PDB file of C-alpha atoms and ligand atoms in Angstrom:
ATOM      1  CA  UNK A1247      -9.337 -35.710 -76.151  1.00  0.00           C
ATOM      2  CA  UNK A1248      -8.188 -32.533 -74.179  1.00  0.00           C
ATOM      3  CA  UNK A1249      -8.515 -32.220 -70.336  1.00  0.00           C
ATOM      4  CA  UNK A1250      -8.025 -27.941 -69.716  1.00  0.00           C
ATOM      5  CA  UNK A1251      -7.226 -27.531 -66.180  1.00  0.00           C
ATOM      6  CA  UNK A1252      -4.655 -27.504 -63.228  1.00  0.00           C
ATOM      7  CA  UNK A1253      -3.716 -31.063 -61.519  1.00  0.00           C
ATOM      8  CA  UNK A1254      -3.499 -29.523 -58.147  1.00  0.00           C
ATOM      9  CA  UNK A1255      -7.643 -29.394 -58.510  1.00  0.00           C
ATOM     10  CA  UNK A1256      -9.473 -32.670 -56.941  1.00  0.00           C
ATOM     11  CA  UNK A1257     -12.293 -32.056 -59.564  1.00  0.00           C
ATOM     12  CA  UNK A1258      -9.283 -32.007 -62.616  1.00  0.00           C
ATOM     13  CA  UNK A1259      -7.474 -34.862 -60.756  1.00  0.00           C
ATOM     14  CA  UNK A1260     -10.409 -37.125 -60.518  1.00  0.00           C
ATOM     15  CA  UNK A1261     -11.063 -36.823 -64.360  1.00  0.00           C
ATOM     16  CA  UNK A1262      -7.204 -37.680 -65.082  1.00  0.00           C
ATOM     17  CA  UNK A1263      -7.080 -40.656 -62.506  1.00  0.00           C
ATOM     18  CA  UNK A1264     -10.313 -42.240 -64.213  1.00  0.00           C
ATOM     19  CA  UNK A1265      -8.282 -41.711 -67.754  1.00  0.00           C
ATOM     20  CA  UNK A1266      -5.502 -43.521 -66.387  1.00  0.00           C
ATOM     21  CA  UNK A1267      -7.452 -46.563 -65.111  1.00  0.00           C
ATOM     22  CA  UNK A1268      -9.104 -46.298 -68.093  1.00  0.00           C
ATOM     23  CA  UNK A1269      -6.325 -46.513 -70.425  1.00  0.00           C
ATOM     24  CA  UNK A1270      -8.305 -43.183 -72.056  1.00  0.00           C
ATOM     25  CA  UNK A1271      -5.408 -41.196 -74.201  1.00  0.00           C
ATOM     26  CA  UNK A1272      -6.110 -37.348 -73.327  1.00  0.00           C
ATOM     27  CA  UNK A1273      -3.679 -33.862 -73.580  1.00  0.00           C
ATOM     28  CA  UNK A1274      -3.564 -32.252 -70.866  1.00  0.00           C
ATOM     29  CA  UNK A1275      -4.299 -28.480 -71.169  1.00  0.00           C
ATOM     30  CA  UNK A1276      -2.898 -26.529 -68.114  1.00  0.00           C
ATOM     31  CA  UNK A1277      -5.445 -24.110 -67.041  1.00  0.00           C
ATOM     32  CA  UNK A1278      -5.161 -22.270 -63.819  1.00  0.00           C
ATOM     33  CA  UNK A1279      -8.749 -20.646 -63.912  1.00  0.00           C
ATOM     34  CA  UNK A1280      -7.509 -17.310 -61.771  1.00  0.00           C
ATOM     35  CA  UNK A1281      -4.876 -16.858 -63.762  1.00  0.00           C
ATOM     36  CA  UNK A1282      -4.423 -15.272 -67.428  1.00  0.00           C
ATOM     37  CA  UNK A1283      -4.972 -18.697 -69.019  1.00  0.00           C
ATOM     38  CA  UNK A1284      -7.949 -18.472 -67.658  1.00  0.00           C
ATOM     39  CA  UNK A1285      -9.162 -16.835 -70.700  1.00  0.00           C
ATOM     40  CA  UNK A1286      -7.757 -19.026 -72.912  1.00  0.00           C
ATOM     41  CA  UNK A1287     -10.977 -18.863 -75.142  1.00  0.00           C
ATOM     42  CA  UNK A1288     -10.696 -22.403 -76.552  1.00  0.00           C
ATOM     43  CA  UNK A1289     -11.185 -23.437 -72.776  1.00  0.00           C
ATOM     44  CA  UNK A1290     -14.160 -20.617 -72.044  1.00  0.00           C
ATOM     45  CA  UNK A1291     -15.724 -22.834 -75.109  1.00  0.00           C
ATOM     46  CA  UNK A1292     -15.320 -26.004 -73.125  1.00  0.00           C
ATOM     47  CA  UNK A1293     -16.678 -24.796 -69.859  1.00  0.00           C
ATOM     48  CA  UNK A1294     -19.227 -22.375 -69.999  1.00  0.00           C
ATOM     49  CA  UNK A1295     -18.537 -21.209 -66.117  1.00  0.00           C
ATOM     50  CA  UNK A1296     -14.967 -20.904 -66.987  1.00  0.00           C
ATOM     51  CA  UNK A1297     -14.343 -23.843 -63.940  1.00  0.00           C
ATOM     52  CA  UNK A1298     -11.800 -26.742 -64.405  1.00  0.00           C
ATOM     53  CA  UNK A1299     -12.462 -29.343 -65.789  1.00  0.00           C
ATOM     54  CA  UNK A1300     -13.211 -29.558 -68.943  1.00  0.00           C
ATOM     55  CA  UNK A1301     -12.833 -31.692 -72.049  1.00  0.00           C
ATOM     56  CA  UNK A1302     -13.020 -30.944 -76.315  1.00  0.00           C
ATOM     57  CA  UNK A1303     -13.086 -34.541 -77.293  1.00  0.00           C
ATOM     58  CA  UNK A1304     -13.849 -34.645 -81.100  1.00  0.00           C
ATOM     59  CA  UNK A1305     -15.142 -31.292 -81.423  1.00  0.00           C
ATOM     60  CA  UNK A1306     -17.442 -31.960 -78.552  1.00  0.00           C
ATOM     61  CA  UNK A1307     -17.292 -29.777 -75.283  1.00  0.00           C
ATOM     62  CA  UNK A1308     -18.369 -31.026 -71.281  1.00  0.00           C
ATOM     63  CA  UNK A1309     -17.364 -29.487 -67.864  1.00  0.00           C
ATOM     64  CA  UNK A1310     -17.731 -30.509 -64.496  1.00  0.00           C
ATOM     65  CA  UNK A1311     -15.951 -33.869 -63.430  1.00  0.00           C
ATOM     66  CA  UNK A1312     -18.779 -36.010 -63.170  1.00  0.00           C
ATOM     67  CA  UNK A1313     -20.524 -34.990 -66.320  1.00  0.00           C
ATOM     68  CA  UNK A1314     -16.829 -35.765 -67.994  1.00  0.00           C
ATOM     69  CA  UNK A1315     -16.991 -39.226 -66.374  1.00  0.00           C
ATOM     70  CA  UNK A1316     -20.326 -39.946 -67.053  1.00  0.00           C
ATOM     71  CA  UNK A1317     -20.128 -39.108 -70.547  1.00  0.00           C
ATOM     72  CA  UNK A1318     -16.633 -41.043 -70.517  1.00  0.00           C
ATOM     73  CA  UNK A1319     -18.257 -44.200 -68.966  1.00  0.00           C
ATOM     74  CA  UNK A1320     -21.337 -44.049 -71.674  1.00  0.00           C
ATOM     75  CA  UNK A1321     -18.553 -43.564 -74.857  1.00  0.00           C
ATOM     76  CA  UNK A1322     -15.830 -46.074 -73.944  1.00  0.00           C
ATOM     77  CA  UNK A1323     -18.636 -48.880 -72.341  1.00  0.00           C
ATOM     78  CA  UNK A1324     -18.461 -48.758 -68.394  1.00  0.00           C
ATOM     79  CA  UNK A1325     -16.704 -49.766 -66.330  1.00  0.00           C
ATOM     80  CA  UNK A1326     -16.034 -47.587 -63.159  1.00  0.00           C
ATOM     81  CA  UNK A1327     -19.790 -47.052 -62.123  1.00  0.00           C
ATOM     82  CA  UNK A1328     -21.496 -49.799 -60.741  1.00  0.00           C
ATOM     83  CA  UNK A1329     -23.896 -52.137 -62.502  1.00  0.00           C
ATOM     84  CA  UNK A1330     -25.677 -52.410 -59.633  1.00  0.00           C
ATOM     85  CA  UNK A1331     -28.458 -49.801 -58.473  1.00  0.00           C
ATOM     86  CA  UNK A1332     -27.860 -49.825 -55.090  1.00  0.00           C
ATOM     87  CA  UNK A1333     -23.985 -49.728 -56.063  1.00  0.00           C
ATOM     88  CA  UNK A1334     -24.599 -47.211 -58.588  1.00  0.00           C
ATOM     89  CA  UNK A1335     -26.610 -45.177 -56.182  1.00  0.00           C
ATOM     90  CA  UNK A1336     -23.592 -45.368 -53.486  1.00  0.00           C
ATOM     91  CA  UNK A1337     -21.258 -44.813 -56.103  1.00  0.00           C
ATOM     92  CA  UNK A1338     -22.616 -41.642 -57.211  1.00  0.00           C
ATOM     93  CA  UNK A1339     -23.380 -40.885 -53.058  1.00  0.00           C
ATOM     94  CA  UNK A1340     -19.681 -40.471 -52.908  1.00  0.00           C
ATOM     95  CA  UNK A1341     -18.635 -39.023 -55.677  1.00  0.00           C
ATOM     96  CA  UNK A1342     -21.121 -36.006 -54.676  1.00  0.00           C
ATOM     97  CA  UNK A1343     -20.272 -35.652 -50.783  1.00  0.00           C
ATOM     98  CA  UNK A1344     -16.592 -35.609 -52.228  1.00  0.00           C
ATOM     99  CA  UNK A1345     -17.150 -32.645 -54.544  1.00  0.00           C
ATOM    100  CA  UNK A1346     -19.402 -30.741 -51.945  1.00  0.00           C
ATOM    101  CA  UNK A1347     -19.038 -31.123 -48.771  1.00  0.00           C
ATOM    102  CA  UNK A1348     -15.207 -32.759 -48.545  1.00  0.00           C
ATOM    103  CA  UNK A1349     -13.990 -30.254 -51.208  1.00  0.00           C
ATOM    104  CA  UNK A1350     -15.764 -27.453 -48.677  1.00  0.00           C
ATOM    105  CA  UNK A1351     -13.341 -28.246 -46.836  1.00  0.00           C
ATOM    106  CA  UNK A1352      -9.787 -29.008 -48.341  1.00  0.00           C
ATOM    107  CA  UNK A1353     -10.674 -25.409 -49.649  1.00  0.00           C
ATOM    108  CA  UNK A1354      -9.707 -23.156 -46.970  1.00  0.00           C
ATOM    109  CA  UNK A1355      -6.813 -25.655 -45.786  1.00  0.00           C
ATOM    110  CA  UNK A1356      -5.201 -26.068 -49.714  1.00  0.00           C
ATOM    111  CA  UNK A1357      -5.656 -22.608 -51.001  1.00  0.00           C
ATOM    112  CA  UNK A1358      -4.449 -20.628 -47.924  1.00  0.00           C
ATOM    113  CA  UNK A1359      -1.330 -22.847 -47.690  1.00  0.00           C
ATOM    114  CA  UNK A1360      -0.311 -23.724 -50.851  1.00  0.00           C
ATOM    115  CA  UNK A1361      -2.077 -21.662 -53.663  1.00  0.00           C
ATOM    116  CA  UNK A1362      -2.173 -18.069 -52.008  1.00  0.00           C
ATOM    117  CA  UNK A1363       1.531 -18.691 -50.908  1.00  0.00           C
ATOM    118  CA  UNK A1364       2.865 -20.588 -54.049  1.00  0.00           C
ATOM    119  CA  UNK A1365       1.177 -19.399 -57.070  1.00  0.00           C
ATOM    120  CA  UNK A1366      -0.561 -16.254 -55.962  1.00  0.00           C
ATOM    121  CA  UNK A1367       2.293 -14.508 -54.204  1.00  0.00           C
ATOM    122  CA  UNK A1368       0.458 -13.680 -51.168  1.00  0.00           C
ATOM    123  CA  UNK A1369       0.112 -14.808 -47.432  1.00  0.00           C
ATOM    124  CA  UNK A1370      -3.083 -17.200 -47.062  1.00  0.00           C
ATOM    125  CA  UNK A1371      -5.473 -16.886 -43.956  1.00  0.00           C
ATOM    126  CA  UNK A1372      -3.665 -19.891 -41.786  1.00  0.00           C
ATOM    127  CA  UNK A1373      -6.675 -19.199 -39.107  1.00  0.00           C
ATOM    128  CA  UNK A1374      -9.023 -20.273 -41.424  1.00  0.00           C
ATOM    129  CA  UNK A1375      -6.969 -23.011 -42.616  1.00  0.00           C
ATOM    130  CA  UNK A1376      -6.715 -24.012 -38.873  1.00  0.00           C
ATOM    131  CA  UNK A1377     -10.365 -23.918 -38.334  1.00  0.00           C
ATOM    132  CA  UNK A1378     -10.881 -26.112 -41.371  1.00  0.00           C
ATOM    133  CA  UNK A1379      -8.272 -28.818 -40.343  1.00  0.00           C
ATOM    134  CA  UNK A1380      -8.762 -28.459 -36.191  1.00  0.00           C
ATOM    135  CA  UNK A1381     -12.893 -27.677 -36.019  1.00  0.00           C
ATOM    136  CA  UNK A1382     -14.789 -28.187 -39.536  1.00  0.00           C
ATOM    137  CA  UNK A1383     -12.890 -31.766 -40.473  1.00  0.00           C
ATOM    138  CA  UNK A1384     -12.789 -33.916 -37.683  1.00  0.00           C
ATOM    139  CA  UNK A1385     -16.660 -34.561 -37.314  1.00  0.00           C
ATOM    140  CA  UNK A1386     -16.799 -35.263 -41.122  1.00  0.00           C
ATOM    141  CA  UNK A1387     -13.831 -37.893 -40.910  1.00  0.00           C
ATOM    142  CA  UNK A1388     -15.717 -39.806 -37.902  1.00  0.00           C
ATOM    143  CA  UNK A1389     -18.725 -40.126 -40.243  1.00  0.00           C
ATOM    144  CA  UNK A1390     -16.954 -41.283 -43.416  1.00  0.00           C
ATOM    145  CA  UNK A1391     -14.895 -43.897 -40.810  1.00  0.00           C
ATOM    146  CA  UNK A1392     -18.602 -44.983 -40.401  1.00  0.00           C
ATOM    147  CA  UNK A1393     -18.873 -45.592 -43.675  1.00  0.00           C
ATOM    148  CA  UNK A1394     -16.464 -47.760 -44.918  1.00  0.00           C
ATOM    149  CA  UNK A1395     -16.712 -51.127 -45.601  1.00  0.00           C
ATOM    150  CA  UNK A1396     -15.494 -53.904 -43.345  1.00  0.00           C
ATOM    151  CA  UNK A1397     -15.628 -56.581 -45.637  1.00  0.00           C
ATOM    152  CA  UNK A1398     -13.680 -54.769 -49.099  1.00  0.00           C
ATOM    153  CA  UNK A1399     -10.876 -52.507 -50.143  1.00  0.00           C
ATOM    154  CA  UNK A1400     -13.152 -50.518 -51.875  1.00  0.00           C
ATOM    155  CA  UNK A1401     -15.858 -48.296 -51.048  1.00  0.00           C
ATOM    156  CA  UNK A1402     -18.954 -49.493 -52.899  1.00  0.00           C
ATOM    157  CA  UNK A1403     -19.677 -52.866 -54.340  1.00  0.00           C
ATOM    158  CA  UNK A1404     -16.569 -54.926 -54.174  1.00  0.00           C
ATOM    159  CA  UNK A1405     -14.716 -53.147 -56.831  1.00  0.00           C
ATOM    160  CA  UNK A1406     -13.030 -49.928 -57.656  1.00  0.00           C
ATOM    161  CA  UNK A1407     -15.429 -46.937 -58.694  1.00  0.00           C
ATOM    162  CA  UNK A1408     -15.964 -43.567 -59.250  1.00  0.00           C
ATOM    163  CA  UNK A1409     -16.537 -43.576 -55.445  1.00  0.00           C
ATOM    164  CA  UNK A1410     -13.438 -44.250 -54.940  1.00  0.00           C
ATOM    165  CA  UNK A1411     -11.552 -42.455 -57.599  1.00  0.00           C
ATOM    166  CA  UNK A1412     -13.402 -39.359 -56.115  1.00  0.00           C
ATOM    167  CA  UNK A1413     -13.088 -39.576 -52.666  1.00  0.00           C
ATOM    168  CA  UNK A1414      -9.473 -40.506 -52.401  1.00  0.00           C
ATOM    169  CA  UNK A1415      -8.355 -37.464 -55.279  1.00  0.00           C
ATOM    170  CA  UNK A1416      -9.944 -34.993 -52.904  1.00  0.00           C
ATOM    171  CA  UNK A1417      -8.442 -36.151 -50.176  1.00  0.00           C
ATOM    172  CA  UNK A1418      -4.859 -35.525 -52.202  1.00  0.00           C
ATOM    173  CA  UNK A1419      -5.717 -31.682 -51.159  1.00  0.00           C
ATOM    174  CA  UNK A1420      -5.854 -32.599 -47.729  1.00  0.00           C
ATOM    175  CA  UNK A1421      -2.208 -33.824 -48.210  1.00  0.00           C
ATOM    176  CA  UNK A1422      -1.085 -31.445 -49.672  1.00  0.00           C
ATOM    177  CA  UNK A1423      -2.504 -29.222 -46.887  1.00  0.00           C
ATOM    178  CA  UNK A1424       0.110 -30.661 -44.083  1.00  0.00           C
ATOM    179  CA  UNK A1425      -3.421 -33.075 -42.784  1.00  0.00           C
ATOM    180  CA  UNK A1426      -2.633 -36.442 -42.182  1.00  0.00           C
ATOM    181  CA  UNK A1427      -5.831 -38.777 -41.358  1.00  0.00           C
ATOM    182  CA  UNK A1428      -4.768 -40.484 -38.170  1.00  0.00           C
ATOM    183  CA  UNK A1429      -4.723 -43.904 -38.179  1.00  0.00           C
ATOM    184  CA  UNK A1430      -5.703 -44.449 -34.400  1.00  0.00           C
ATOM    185  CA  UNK A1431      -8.794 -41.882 -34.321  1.00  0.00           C
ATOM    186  CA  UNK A1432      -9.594 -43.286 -38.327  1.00  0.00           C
ATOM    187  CA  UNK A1433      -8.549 -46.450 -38.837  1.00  0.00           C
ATOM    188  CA  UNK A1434     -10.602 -47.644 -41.792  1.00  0.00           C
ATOM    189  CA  UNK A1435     -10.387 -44.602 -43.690  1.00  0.00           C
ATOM    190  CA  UNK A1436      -7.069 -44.131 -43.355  1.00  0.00           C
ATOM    191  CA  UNK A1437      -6.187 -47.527 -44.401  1.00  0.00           C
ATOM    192  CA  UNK A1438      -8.784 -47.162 -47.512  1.00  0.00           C
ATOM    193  CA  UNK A1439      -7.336 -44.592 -48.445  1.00  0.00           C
ATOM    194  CA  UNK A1440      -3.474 -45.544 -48.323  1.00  0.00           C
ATOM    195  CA  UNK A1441      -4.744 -48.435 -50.154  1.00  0.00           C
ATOM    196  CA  UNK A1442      -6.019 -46.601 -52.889  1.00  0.00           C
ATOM    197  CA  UNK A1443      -3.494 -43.853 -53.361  1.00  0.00           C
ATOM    198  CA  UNK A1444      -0.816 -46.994 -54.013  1.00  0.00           C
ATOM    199  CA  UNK A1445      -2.390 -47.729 -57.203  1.00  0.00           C
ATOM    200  CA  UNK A1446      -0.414 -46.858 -60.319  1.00  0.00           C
ATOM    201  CA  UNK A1447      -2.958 -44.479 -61.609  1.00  0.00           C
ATOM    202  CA  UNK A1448      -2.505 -42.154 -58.230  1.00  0.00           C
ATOM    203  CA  UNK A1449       1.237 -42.918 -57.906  1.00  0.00           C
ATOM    204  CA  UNK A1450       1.985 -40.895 -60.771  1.00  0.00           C
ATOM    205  CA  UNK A1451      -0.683 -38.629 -60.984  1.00  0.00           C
ATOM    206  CA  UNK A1452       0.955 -37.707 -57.028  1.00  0.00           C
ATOM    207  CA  UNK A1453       4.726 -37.899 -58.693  1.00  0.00           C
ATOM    208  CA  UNK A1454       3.248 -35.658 -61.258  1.00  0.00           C
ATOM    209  CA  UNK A1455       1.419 -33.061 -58.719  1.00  0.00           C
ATOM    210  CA  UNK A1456       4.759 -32.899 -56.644  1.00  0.00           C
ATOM    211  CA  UNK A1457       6.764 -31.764 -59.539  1.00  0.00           C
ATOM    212  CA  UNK A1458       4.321 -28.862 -59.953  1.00  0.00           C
ATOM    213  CA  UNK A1459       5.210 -28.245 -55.936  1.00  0.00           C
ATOM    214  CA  UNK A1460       8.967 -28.225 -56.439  1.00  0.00           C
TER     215      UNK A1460
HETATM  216  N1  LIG B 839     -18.451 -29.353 -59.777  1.00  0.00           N
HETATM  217  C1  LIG B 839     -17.314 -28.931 -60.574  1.00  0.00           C
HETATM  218  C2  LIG B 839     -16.433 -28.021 -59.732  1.00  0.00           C
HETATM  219  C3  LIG B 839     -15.344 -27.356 -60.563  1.00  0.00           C
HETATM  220  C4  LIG B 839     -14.616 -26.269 -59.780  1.00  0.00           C
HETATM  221  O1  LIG B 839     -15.169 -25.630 -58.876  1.00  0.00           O
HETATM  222  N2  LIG B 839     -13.333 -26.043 -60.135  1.00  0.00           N
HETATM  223  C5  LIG B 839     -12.577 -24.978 -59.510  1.00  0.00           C
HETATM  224  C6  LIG B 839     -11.118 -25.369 -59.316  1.00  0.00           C
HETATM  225  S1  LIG B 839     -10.860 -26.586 -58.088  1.00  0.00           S
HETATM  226  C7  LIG B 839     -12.556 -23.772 -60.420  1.00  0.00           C
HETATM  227  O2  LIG B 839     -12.496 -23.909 -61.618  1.00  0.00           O
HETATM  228  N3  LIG B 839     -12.582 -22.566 -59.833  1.00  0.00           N
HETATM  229  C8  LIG B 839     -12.440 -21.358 -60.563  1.00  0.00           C
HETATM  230  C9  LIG B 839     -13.665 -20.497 -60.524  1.00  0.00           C
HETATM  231  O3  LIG B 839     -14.642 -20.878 -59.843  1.00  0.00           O
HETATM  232  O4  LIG B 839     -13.618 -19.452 -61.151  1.00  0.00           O
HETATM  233  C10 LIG B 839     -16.578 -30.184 -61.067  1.00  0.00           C
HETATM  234  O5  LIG B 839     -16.748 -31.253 -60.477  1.00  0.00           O
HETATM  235  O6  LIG B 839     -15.877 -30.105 -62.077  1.00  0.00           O
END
């Protein structure tokens, strides 16, 4: 299988953290969507929007991370969405808020400090980065510090998920934003989340992503 995109992307990152708890073999095709490769007409095939990311797995073509892992979860038997339908329901619950309304956010914060400056060659808007991290974020952490679990490690149904897997690759943007979730103000979250970014899978994808940094 072929993954086309950029690590740096929570939607790309999510798809190669699931491979690697997966044990799922993939090349990685770098694809930075703004950028010449962009074109790259073997990805344009895979993903009709021309977003990251997307997948040629056998001669068969899928964008958009939760389609991949969907269709991932149905071909290798599942395992990282919940039996469960309440736990299925959650699972999928998180996975969504993470690529709407958290990604909505790590937008302005990652692209004006990191990908306008680093790969673009241009300034980024730090007010609007500031408004993001200082105004728009705060009221969405208290919420998801409501919503973690006091009784598990994990976010829905005892176990690791897609939930998780999501929630805690967007919040790798965040990071590499400068915005650390404060342990006093956030304390569930912020130990969730620690927890989860110590696993193996997000060890090295991180290792990976901070090579790309220099
Ligand atoms: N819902 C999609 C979102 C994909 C997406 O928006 N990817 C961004 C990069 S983080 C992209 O490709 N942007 C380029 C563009 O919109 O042209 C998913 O989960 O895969």
């Amino acid at each position: 299988m072929k993954i086309f995109g950029a690590p740096l992307s929570p939607f790309v990152r999510k798809v190669m953290i699931y491979c690697a708890e997966r044990d799922i073999p993939y090349d990685h095709v770098p694809i930075f969507p703004m950028g010449p490769d962009g074109q790259n007409p073997e990805f344009l095939a895979a993903s009709p929007l021309g977003k990251i990311p997307a997948i040629e797995d056998d001669g068969f073509t899928l964008a958009d991370s939760s389609a991949i892992i969907h269709y991932l979860e149905a071909k290798h038997g599942q395992a990282l969405l919940p039996e469960d339908a309440q736990a299925r329901g959650q699972a999928i619950f998180f996975d969504e808020i993470a690529d709407t309304a958290i990604a909505a956010v790590t937008g302005p914060i990652f692209f004006n400090r990191v990908v306008a400056p680093k790969f673009m060659g241009r300034e980024g808007d730090m007010a609007a980065a500031d408004v993001a991290e200082k105004e728009t974020l705060p009221p969405i952490l208290a919420k998801l510090e409501k919503l973690m679990p006091d009784d598990s490690a994990y976010l829905v149904g005892g176990a690791l998920s897609v939930a998780d897997i999501s929630l805690a690759s967007v919040f790798i943007n965040f990071k590499h934003g400068g915005v650390t979730v404060d342990s006093d103000h956030y304390p569930k979250l912020s130990a969730w989340l620690l927890a989860i970014w110590d696993r193996p899978s997000f060890q090295r994808q991180m290792a990976l992503e901070a090579r790309i940094l220099g």
